[in-house]
PDB file of C-alpha atoms in Angstrom:
ATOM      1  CA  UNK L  97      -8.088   3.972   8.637  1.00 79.00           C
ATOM      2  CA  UNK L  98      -5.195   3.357   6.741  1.00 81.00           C
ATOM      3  CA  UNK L  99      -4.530   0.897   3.984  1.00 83.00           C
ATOM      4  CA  UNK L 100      -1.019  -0.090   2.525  1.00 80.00           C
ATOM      5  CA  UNK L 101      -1.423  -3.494   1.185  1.00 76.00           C
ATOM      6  CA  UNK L 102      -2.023  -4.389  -2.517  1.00 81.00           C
ATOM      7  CA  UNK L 103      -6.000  -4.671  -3.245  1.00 84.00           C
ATOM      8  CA  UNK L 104      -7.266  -7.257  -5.722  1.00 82.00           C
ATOM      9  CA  UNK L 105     -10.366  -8.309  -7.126  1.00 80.00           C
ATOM     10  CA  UNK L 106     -12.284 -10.006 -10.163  1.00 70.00           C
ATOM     11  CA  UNK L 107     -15.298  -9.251 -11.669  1.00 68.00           C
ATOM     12  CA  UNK L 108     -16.036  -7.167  -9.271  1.00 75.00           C
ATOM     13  CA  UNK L 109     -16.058  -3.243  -7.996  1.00 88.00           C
ATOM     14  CA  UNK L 110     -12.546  -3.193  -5.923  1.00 91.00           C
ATOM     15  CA  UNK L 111     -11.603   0.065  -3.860  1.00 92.00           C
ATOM     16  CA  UNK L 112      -8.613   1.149  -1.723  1.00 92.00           C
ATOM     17  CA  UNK L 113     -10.816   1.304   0.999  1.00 93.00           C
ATOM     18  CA  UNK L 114     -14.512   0.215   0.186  1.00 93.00           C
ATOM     19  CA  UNK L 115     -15.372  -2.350  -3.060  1.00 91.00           C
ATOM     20  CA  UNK L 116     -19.028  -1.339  -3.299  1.00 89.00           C
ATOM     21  CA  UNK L 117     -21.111   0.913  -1.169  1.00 87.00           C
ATOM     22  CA  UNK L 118     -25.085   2.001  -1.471  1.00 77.00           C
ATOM     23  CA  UNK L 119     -27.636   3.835   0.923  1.00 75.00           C
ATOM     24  CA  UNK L 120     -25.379   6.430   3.597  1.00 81.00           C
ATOM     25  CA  UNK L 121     -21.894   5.664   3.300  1.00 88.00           C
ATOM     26  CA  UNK L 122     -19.287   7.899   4.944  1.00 92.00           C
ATOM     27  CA  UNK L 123     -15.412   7.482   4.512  1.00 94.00           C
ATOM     28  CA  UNK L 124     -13.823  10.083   6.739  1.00 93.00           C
ATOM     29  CA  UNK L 125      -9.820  10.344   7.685  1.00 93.00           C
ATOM     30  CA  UNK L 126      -8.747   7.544   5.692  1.00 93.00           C
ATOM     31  CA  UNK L 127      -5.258   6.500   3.388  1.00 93.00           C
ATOM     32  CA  UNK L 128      -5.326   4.539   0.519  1.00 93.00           C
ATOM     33  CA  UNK L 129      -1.328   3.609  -0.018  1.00 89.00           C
ATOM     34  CA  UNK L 130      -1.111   0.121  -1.762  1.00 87.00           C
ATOM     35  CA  UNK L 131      -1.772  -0.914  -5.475  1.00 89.00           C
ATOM     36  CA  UNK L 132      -5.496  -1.824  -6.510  1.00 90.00           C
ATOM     37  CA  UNK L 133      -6.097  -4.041  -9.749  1.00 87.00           C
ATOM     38  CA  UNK L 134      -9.069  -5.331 -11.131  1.00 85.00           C
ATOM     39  CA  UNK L 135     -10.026  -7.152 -14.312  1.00 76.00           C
ATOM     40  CA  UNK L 136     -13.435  -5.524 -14.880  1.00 72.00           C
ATOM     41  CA  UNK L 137     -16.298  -3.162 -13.688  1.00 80.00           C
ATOM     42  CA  UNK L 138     -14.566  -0.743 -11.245  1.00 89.00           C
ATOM     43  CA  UNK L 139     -11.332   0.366 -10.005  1.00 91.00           C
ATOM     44  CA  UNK L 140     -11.618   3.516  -7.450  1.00 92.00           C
ATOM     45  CA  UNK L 141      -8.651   4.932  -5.439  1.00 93.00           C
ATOM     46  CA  UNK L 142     -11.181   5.434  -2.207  1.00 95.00           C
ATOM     47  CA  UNK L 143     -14.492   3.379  -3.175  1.00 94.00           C
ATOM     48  CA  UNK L 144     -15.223   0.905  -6.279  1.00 92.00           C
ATOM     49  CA  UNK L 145     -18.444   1.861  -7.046  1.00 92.00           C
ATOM     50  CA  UNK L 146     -21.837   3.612  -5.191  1.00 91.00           C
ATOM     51  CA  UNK L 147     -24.785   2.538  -6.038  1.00 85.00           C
ATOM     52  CA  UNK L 148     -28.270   3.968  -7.145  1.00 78.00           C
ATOM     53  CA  UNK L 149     -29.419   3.341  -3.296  1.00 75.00           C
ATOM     54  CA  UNK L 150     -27.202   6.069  -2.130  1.00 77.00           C
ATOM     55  CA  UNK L 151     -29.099   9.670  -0.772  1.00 79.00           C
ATOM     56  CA  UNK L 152     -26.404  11.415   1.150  1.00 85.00           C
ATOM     57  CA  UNK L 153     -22.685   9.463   0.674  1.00 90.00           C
ATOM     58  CA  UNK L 154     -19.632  11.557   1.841  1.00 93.00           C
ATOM     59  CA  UNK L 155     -15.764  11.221   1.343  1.00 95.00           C
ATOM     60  CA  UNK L 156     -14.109  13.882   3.802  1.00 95.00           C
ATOM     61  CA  UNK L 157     -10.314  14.291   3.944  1.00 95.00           C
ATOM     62  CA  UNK L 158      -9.070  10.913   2.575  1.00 95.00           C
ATOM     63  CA  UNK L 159      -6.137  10.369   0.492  1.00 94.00           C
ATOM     64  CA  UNK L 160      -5.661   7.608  -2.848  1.00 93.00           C
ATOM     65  CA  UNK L 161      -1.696   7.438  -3.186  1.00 92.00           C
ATOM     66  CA  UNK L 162      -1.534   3.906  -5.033  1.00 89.00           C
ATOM     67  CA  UNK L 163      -1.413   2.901  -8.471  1.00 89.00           C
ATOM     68  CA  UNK L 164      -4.708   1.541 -10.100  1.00 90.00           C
ATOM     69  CA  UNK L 165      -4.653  -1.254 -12.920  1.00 86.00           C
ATOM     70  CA  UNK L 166      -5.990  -3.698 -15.170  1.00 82.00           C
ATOM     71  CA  UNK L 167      -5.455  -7.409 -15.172  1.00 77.00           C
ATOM     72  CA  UNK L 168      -6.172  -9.879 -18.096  1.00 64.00           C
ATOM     73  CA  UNK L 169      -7.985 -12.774 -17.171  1.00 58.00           C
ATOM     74  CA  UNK L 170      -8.633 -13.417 -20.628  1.00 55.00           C
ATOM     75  CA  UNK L 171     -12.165 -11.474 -20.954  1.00 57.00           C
ATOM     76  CA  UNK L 172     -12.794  -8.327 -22.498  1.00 51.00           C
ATOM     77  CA  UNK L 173     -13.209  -5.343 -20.181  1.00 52.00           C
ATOM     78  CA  UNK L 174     -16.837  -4.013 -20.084  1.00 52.00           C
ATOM     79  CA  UNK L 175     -17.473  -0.558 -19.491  1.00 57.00           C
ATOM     80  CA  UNK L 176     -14.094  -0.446 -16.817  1.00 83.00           C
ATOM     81  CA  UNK L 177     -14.417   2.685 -15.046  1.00 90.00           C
ATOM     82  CA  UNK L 178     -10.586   3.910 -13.181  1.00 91.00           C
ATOM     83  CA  UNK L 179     -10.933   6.951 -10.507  1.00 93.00           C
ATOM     84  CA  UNK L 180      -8.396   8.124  -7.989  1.00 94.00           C
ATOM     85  CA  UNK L 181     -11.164   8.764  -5.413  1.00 96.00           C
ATOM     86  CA  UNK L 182     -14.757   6.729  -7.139  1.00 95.00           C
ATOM     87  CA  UNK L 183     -14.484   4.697  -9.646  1.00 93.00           C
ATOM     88  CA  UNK L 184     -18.387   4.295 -10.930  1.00 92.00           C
ATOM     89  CA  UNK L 185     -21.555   6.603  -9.716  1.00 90.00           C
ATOM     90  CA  UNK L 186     -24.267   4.668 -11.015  1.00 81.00           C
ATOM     91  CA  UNK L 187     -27.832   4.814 -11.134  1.00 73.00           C
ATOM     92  CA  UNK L 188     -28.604   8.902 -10.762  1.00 73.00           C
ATOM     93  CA  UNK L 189     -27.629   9.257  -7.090  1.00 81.00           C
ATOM     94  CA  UNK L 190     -28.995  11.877  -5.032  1.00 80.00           C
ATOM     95  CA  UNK L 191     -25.869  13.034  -3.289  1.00 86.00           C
ATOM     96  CA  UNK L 192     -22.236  12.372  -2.844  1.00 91.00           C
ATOM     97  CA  UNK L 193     -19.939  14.933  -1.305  1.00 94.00           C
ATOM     98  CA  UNK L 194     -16.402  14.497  -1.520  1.00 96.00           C
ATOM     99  CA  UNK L 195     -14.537  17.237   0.501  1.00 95.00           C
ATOM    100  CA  UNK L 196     -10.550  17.706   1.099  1.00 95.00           C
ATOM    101  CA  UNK L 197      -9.361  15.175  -0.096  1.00 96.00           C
ATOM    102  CA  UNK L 198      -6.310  14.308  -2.573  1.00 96.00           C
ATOM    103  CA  UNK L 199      -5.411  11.968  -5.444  1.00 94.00           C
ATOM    104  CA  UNK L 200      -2.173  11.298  -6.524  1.00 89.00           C
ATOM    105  CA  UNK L 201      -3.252   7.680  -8.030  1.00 84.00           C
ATOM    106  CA  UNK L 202      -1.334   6.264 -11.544  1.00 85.00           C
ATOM    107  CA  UNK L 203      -4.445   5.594 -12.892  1.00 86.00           C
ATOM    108  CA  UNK L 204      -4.162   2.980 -15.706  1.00 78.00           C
ATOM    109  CA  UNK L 205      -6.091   0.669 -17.321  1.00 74.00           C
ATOM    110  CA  UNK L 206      -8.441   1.135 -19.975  1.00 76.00           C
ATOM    111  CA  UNK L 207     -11.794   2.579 -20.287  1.00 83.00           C
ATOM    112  CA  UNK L 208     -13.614   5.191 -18.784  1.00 90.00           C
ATOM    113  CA  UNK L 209     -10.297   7.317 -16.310  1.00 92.00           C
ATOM    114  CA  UNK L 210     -10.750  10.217 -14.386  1.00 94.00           C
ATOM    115  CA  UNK L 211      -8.317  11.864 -11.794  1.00 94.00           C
ATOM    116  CA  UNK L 212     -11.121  11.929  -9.564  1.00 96.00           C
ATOM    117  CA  UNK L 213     -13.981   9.819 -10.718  1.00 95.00           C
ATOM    118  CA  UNK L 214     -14.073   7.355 -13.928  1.00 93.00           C
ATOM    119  CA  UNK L 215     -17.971   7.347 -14.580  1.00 93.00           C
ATOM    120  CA  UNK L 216     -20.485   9.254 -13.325  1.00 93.00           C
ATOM    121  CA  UNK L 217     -24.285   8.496 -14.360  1.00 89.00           C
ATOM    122  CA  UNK L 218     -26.370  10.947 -15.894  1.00 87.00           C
ATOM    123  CA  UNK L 219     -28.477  12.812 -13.337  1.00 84.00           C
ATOM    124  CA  UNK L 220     -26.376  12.003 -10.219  1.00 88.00           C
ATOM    125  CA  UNK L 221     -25.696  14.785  -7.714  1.00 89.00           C
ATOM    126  CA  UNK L 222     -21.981  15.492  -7.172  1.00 93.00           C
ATOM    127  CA  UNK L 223     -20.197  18.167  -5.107  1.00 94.00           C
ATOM    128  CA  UNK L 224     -16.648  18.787  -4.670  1.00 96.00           C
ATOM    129  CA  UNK L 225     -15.217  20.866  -1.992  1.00 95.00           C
ATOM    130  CA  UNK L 226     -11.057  21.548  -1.832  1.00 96.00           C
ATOM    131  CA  UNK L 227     -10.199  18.348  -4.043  1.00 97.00           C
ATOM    132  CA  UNK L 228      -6.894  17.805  -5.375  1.00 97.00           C
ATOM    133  CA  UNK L 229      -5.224  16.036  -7.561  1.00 95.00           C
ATOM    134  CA  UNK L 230      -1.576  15.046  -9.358  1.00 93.00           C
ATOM    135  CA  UNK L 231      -1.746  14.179 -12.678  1.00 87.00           C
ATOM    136  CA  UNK L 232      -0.549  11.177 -14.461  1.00 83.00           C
ATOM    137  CA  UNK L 233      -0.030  10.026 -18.040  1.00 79.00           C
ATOM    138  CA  UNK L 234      -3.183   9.208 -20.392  1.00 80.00           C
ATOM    139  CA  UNK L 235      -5.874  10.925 -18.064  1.00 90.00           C
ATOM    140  CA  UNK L 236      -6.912  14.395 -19.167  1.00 90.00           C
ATOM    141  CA  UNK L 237      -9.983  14.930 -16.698  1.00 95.00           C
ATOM    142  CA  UNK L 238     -11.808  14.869 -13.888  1.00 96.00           C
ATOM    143  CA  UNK L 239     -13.825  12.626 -14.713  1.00 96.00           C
ATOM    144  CA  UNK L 240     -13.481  10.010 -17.336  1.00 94.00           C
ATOM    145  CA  UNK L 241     -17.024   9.817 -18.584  1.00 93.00           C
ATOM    146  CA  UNK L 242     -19.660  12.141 -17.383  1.00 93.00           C
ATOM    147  CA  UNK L 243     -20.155  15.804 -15.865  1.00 92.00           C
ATOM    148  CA  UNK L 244     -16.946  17.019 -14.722  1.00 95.00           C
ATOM    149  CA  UNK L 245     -16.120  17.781 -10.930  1.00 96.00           C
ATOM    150  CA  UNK L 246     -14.360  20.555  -9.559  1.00 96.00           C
ATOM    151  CA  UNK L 247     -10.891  19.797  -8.697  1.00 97.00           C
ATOM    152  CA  UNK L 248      -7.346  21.588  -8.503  1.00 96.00           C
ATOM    153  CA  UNK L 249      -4.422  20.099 -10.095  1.00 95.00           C
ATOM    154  CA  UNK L 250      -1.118  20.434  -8.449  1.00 95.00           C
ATOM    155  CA  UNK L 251       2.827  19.388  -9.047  1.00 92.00           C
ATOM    156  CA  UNK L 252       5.044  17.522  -6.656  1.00 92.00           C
ATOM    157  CA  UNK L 253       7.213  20.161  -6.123  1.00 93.00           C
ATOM    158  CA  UNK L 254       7.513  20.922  -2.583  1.00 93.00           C
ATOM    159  CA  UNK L 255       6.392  25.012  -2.572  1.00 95.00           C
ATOM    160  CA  UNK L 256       2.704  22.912  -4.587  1.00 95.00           C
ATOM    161  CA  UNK L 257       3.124  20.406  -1.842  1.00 95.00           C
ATOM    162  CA  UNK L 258       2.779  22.873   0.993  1.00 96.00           C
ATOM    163  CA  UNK L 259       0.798  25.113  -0.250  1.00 96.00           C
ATOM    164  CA  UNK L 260      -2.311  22.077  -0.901  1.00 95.00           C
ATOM    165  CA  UNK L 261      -1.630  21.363   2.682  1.00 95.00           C
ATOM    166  CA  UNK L 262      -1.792  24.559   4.435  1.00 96.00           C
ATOM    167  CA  UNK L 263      -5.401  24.771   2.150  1.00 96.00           C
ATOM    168  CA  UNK L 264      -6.404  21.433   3.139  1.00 95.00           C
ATOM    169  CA  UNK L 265      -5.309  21.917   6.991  1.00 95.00           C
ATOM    170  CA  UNK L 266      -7.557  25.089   6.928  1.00 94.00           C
ATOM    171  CA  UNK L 267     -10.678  23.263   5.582  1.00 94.00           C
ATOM    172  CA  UNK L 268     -10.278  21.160   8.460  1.00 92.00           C
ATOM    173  CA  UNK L 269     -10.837  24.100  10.888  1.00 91.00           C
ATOM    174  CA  UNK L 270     -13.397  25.925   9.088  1.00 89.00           C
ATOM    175  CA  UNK L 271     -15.566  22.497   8.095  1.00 84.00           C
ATOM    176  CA  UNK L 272     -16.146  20.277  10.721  1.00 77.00           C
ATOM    177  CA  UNK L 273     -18.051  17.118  10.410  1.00 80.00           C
ATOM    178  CA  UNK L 274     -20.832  15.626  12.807  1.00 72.00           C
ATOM    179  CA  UNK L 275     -19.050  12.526  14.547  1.00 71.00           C
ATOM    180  CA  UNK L 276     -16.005  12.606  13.046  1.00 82.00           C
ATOM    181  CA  UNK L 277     -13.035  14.803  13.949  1.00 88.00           C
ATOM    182  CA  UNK L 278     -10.588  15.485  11.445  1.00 91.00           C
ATOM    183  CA  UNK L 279      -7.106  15.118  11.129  1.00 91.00           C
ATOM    184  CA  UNK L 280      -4.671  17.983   9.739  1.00 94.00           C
ATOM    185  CA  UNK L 281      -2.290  17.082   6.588  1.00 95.00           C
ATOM    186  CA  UNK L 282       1.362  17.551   6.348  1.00 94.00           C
ATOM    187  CA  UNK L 283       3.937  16.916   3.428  1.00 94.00           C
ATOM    188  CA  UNK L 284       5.654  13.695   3.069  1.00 90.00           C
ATOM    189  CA  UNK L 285       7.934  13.186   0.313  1.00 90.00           C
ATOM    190  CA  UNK L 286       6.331  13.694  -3.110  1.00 90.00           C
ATOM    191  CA  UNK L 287       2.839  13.542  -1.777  1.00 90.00           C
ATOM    192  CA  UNK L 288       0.676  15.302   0.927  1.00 92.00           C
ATOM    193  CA  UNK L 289      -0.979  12.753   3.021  1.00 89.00           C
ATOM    194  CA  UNK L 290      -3.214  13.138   6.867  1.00 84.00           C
ATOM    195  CA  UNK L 291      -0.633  13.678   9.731  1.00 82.00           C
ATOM    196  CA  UNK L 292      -2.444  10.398  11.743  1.00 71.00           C
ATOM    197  CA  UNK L 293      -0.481   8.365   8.379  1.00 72.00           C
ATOM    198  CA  UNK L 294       2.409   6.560   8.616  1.00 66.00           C
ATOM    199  CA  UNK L 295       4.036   4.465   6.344  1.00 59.00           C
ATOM    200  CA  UNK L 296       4.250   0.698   7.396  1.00 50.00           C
ATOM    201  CA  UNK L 297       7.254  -0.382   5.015  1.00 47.00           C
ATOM    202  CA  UNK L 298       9.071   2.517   6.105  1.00 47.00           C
ATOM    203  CA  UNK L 299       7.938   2.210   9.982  1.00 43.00           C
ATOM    204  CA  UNK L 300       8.828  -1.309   9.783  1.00 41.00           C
ATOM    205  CA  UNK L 301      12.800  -0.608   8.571  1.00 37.00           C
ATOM    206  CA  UNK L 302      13.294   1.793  10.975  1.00 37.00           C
ATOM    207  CA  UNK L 303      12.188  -0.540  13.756  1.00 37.00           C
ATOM    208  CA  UNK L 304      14.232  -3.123  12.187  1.00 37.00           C
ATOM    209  CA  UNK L 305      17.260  -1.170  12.178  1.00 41.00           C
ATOM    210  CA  UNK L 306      16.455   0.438  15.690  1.00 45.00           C
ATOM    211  CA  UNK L 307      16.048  -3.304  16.923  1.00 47.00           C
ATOM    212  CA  UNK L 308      19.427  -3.913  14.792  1.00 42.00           C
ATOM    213  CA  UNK L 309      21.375  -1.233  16.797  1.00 49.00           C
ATOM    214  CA  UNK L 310      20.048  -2.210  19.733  1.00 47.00           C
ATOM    215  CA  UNK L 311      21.482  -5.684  18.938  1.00 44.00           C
ATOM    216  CA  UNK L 312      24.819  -4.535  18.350  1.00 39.00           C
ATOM    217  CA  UNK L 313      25.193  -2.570  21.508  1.00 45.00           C
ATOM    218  CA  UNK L 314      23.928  -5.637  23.522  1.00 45.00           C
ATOM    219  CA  UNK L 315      26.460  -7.679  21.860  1.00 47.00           C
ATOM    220  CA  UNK L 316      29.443  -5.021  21.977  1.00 51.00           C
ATOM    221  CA  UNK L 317      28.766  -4.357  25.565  1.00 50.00           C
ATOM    222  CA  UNK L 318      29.093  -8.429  26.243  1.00 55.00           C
ATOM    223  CA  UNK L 319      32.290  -8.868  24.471  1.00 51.00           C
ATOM    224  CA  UNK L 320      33.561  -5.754  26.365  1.00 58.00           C
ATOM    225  CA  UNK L 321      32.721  -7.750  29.639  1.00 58.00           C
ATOM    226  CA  UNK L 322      34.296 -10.825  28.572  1.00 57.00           C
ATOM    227  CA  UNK L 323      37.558  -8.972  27.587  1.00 61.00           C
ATOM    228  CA  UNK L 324      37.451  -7.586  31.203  1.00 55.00           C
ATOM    229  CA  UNK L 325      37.029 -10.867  32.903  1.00 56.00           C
ATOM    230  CA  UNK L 326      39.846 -12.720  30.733  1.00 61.00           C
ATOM    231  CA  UNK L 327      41.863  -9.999  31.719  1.00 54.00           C
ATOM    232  CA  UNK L 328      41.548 -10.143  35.186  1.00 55.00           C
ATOM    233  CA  UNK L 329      41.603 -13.745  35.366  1.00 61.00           C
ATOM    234  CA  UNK L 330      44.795 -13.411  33.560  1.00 56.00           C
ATOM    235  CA  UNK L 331      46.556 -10.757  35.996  1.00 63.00           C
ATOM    236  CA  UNK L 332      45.689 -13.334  39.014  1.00 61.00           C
ATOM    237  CA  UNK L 333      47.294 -15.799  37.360  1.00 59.00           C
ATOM    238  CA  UNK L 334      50.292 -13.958  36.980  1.00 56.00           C
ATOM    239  CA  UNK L 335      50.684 -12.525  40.335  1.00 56.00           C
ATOM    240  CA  UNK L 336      53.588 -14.459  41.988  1.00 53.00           C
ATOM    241  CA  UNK L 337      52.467 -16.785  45.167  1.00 50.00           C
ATOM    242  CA  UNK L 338      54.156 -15.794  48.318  1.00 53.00           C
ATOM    243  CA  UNK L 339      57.384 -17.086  50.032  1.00 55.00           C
ATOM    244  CA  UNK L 340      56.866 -19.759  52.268  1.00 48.00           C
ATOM    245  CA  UNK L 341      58.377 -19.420  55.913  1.00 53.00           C
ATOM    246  CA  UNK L 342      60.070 -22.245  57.396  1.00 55.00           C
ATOM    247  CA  UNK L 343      57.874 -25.037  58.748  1.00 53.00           C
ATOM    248  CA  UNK L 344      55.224 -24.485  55.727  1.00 50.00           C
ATOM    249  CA  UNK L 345      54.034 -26.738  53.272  1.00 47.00           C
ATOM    250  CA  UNK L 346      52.045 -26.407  50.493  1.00 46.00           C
TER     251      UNK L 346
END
């Protein structure tokens, strides 16, 4: 799945891809691309916030590439909790695995910010397996408030950018997952994101300008045509008629 739209919500948990989740939730191949923004609770890159309920939650090979933020509806944030993959784990869960997978989130706001998770409650059960991250300005952990997770920090430089791919694409063939097959990663511009991704804004100018060009030569090729014809009509017009004998009329 794939989402590239902006993501809104109250008081509320809101998530690139899931708001709130609880009992076996599993998010597998899927792109967070478009802005999230909430005024309280929970802001996560991937989910919002998993509850107490959950026993065996997994996040496998999904990317959280927007930008995560705060509104002011004129009440004071509670306990806000910002992650670039879960924003809250509440409630001691038994077990959420999050596995390949990669954050390069803005996470802003204010409260409890992690480059991976924002809160985690005490006695949850947490395991990381080839997570990265980017880092961005005002967050200096994994996790914002809680036991920290195992996760690698990388640049956007493009040697970084490779590298976290050719790591993540091996995971991929050395860790498969029941039901689910997983899809390989490739650079794209400052980021690293699943190869099944595209961008819609940039999908949709290149079919506008391929529509565009397509267009053009239409239009060219008729006004060629019509040249033609006034051209030919022209050279009839000009050709002389022929003498008439004696005994013809017109």
């Amino acid at each position: 799945c794939r989402v590239d739209g902006t993501v809104t919500g109250g008081w509320t948990s809101v998530g690139g891809i899931v708001g709130w989740s609880g009992l076996d939730i599993k998010v597998i191949n899927c792109v967070s691309a478009g802005d999230i923004t909430g005024s309280q609770l929970s802001v996560g890159g991937i989910i919002g916030y998993i509850s107490g309920e959950t026993t065996n939650a997994k996040i496998v090979n999904c990317a959280a590439l927007g930008k995560l933020s705060e509104t002011d509806d004129g009440t004071t944030p509670d306990g806000l909790h910002f992650g670039g993959i879960v924003a809250c784990i509440d409630s001691a869960i038994n077990s959420l695995v999050i596995q390949g997978c990669y954050s390069c989130c803005t996470v802003g706001g204010t409260g409890n910010r992690g480059f991976i998770i924002g809160w985690i409650d005490a006695g949850s059960n947490v395991k990381t397996q080839e997570v990265y991250y980017t880092s961005c300005t005002g967050v200096t952990s994994t996790v914002g408030h809680g036991t920290q997770v195992a996760a690698t920090a990388i640049t956007t430089k493009t040697d970084a950018l490779k590298a976290t791919a050719a790591a993540l694409n091996k995971f991929v063939k050395t860790s498969p997952v029941a039901d689910a097959t997983l899809t390989t990663w490739k650079v794209d511009g400052t980021t690293i994101v699943p190869k099944n991704y595209v961008n819609m804004l940039s999908l949709t100018a290149s079919v506008f300008s391929e529509q565009s060009r397509s267009a053009l030569i239409v239009i060219g090729a008729g006004v060629l045509a019509g040249i033609v014809a006034i051209v030919v009509l022209y050279r009839r017009k000009k050709k002389k008629a022929p003498a008439l004998t004696d005994g013809e009329t017109t």
